mmCIF file of C-alpha atoms in Angstrom:
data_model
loop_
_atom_site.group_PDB
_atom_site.id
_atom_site.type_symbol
_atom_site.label_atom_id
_atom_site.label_comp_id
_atom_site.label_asym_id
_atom_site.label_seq_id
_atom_site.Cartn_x
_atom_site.Cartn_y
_atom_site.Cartn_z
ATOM 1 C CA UNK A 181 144.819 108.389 64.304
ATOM 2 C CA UNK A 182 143.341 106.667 66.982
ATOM 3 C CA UNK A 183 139.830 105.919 66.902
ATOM 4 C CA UNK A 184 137.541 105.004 70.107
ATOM 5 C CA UNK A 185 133.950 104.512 69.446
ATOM 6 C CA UNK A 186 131.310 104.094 71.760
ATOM 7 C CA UNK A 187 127.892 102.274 70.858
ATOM 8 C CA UNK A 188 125.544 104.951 71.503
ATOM 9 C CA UNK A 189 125.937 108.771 71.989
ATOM 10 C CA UNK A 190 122.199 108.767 73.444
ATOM 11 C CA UNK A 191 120.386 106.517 75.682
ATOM 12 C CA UNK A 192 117.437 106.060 77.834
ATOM 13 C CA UNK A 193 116.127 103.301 79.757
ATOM 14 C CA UNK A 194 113.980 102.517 82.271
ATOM 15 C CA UNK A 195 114.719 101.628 86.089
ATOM 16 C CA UNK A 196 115.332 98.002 86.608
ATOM 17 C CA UNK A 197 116.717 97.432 82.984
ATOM 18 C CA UNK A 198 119.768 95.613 82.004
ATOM 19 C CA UNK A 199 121.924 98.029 80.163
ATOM 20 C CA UNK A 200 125.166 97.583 77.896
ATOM 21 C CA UNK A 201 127.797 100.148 76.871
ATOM 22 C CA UNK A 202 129.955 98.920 74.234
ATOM 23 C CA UNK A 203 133.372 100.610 73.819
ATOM 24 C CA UNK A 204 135.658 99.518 70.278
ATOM 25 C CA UNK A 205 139.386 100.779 70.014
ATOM 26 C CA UNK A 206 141.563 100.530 66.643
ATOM 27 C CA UNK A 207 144.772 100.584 68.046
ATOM 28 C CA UNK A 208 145.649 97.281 69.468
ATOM 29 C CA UNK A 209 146.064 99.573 73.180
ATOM 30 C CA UNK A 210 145.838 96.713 75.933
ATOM 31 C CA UNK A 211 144.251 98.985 78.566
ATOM 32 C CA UNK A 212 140.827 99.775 78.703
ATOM 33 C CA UNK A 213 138.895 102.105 80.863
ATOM 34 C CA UNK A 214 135.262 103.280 82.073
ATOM 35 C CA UNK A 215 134.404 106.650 83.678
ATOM 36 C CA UNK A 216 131.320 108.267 84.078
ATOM 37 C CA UNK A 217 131.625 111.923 84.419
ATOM 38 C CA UNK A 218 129.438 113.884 86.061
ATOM 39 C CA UNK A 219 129.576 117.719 86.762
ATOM 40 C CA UNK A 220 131.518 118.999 89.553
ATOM 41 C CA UNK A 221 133.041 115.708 90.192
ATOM 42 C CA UNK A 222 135.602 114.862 87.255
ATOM 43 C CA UNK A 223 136.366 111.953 85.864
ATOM 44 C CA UNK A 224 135.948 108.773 88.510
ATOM 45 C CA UNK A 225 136.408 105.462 86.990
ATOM 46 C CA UNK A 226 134.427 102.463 87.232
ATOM 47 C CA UNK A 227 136.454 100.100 85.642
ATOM 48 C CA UNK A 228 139.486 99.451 83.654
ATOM 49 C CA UNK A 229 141.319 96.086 82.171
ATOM 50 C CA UNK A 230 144.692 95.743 81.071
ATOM 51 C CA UNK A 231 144.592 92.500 78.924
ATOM 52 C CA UNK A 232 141.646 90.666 77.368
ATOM 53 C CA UNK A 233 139.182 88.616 80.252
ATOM 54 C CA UNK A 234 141.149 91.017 82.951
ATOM 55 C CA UNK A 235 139.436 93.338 85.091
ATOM 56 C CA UNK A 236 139.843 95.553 87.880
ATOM 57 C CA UNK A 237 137.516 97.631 90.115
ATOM 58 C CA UNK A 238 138.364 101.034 90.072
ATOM 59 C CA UNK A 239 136.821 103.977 92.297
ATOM 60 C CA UNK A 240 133.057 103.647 91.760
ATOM 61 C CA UNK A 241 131.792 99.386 91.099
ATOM 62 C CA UNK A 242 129.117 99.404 92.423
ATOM 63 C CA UNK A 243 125.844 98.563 90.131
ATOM 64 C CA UNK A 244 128.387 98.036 87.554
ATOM 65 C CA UNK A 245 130.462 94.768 85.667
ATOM 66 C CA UNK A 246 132.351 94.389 82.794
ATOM 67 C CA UNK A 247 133.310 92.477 79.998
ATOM 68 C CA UNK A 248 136.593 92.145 77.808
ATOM 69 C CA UNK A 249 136.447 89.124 75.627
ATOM 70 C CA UNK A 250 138.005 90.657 72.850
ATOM 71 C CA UNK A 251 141.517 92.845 73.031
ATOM 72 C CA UNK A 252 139.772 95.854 71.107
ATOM 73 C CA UNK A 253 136.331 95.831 73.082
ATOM 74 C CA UNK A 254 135.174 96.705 76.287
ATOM 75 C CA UNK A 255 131.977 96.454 77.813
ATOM 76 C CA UNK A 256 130.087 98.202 80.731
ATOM 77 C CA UNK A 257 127.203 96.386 81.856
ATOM 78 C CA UNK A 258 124.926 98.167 84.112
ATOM 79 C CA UNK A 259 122.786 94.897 85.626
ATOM 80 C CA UNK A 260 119.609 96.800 86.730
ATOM 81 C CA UNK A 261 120.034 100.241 86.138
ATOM 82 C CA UNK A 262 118.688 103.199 88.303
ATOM 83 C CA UNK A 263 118.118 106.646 88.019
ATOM 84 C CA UNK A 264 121.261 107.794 89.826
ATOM 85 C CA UNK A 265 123.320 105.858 87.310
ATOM 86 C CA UNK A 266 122.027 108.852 84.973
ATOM 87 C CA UNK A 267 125.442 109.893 83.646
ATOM 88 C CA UNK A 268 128.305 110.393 80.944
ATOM 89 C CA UNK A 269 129.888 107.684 80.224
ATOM 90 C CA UNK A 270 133.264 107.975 79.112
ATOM 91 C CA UNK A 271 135.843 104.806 77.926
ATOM 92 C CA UNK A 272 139.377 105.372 77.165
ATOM 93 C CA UNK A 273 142.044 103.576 75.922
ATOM 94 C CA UNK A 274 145.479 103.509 76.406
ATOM 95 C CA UNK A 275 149.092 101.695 75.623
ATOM 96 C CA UNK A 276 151.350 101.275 78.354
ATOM 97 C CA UNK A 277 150.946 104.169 80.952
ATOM 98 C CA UNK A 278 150.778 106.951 78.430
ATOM 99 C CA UNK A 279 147.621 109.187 76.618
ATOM 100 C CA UNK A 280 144.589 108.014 76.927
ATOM 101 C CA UNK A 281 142.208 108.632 74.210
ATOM 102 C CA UNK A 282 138.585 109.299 75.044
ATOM 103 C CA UNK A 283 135.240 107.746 73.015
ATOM 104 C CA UNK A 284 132.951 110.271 72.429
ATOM 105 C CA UNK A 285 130.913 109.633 75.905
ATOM 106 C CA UNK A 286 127.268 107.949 75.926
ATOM 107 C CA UNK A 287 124.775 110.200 77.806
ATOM 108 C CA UNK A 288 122.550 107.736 79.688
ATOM 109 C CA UNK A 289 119.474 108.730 81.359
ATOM 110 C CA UNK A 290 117.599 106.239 83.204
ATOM 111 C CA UNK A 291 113.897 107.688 84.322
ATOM 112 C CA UNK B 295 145.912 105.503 97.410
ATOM 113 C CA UNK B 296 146.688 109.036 95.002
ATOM 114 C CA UNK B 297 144.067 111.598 95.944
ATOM 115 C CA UNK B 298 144.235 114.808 93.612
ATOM 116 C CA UNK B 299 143.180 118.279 94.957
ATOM 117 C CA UNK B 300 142.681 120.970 91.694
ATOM 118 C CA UNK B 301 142.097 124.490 91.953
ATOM 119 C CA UNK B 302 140.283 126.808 91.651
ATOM 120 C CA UNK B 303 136.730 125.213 89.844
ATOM 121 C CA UNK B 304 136.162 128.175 88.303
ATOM 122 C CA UNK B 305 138.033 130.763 86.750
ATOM 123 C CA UNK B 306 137.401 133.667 84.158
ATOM 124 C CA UNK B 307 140.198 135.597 82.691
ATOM 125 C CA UNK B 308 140.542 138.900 80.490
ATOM 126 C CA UNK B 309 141.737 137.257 76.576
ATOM 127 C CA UNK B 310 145.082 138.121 76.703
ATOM 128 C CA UNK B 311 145.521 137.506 79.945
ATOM 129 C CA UNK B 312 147.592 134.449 81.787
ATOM 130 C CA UNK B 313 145.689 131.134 83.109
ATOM 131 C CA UNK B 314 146.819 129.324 86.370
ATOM 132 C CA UNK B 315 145.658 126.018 87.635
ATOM 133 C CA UNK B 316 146.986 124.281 90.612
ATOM 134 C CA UNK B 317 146.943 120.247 91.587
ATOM 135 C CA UNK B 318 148.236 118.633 94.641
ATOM 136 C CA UNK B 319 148.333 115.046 94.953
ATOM 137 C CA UNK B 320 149.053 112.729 98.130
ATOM 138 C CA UNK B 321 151.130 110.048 96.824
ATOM 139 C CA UNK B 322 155.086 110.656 96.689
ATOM 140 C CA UNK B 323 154.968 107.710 94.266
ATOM 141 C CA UNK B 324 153.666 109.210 91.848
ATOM 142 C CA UNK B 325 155.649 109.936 88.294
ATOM 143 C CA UNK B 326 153.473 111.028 85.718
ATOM 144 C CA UNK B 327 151.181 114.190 85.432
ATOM 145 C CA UNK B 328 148.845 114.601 82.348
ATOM 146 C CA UNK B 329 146.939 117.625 81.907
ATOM 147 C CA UNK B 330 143.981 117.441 79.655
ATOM 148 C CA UNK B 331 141.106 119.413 77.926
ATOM 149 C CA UNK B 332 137.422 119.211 77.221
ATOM 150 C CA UNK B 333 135.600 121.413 74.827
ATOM 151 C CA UNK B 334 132.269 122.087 75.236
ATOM 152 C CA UNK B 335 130.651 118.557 73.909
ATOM 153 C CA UNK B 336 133.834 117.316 73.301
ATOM 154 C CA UNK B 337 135.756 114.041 74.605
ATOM 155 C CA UNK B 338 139.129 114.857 76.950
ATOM 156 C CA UNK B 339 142.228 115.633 75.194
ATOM 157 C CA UNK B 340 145.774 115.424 76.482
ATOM 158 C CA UNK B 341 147.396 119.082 76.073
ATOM 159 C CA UNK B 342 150.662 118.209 78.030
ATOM 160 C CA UNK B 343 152.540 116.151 80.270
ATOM 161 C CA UNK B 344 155.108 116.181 82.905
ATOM 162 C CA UNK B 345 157.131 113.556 84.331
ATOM 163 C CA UNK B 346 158.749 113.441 87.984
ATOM 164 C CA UNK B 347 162.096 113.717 86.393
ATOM 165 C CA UNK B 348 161.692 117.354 85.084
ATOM 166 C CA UNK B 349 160.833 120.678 86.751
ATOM 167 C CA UNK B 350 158.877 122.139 83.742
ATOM 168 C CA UNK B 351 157.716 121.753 80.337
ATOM 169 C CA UNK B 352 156.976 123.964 77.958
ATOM 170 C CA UNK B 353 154.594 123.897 74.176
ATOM 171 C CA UNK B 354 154.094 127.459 72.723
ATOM 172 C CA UNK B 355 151.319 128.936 75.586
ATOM 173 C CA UNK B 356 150.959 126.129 77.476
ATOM 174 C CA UNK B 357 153.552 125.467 80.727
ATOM 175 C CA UNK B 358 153.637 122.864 83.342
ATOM 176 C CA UNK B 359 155.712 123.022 86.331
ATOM 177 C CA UNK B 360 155.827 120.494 88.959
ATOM 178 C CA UNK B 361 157.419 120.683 92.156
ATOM 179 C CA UNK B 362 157.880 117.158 94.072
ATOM 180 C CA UNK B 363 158.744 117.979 97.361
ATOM 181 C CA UNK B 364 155.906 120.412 98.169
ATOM 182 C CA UNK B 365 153.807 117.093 95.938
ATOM 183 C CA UNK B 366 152.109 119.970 93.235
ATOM 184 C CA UNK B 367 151.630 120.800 89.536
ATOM 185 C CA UNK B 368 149.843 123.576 88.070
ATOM 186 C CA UNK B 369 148.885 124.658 84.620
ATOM 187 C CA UNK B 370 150.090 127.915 83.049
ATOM 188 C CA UNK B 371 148.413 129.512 79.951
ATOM 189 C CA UNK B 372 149.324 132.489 78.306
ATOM 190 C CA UNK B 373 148.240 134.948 76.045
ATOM 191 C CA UNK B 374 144.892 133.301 76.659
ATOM 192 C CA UNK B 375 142.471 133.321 73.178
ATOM 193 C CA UNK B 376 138.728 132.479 73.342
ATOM 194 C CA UNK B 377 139.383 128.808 72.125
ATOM 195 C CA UNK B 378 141.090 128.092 75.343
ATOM 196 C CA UNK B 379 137.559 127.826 77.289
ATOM 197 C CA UNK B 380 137.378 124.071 78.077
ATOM 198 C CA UNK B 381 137.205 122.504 81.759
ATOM 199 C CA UNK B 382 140.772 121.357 82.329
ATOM 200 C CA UNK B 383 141.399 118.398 84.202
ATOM 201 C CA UNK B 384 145.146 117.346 85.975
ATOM 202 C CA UNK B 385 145.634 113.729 86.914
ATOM 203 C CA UNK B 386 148.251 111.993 88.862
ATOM 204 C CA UNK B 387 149.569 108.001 88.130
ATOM 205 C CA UNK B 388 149.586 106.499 91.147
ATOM 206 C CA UNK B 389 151.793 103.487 92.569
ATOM 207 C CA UNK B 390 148.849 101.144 91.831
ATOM 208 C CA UNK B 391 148.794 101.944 88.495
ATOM 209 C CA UNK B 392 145.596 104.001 87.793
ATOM 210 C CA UNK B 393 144.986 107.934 86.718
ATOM 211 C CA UNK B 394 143.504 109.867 89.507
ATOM 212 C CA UNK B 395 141.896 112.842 88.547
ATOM 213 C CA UNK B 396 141.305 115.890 89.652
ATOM 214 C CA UNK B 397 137.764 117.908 89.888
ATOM 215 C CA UNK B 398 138.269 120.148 86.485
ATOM 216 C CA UNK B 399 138.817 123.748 86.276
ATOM 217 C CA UNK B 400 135.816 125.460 83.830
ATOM 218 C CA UNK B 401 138.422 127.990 82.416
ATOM 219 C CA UNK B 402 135.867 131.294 80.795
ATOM 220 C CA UNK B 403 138.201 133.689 78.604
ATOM 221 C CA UNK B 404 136.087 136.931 78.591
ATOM 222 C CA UNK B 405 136.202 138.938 75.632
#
């Protein structure tokens, strides 16, 4: 089975804080995606990387970066995090273009 | 780029009764239509697939037709049972490569 964990399920942090999200996948899948999801507007992704130290902006950058140094991690840094980046976080993996399997999300709240 | 259109955002249905969703999407490029489902709580799930190939697909209650020229997909559910209340989400692989998703239909099955 594949297995995507995500760091936290829970956080909360303060405005102006440096925040990671750290996403692990067991199945050697080379792509790697972030989405946050929040309701009434799907799933729009931030980010997603198709090899290790690759990266690609997807709909929604902004206040966002991330890092893949390794092939079965993949980080979302959020560099000074604000209140409307109060969200579901959602990474995925995938191999090739097929499924992608979800983490269990990280519900951030930044007050 | 792919932009996805899903309808309706809401719907409630008798149990028993059949389910309809309905996606359009904007780029004739486009190949590959996952459909997926999240519980209440719950991380997404693919449920089924189509690709541009085929007209429909079928697993037990579950359907998927798409028609290319008229560029839409929907989602057909029968005999619907309580455990099918999820939002349902279609996406569309566009040329560049990345899942575009739609909105998410909140699908109630009324008892």
């Amino acid at each position: 089975d594949v297995k995507v964990t995500q760091s936290s399920r829970y956080l909360v942090k303060r405005t102006g804080e440096k925040v990671f999200l750290e996403c692990v996948q067991d199945m050697d899948h080379e792509n790697m995606f972030w989405y946050r999801q929040d309701p009434g507007l799907g799933l729009r992704l931030i980010y997603f990387s198709y090899d290790v130290k690759m990266k690609e902006k997807g709909d929604i950058p902004e206040g966002y970066s991330v890092s893949r140094e390794k092939k079965e991690r993949f980080s979302l840094i959020l560099e000074s995090a604000s209140t409307n980046q109060t969200s579901m976080y959602l990474c995925a993996s995938s191999k090739g273009k097929l499924e992608q399997y979800f983490g269990p999300g990280t519900r951030l709240t930044v007050t | 780029g792919e932009n996805v259109e899903q309808h309706p955002s809401t719907l409630s249905v008798q149990e028993g009764d059949s389910a309809v969703i309905k996606c359009t999407y904007s780029d004739s490029a486009s190949n590959y239509f996952p459909w997926y489902k999240q519980e209440l709580g719950k991380r997404p799930q693919l449920i089924i697939d189509i690709r541009s190939n085929v007209g429909e697909k079928k697993d037990q209650r579950i359907a998927v037709t798409l028609n290319k020229t008229a560029k839409h997909f929907s989602l057909h559910i029968t005999e619907t049972q309580p455990e099918d209340s999820a939002v349902y989400f279609c996406a569309a692989w566009d040329s560049n490569y990345q899942l575009i998703w739609g909105a998410g239909t909140k699908l109630i099955i009324k008892p």
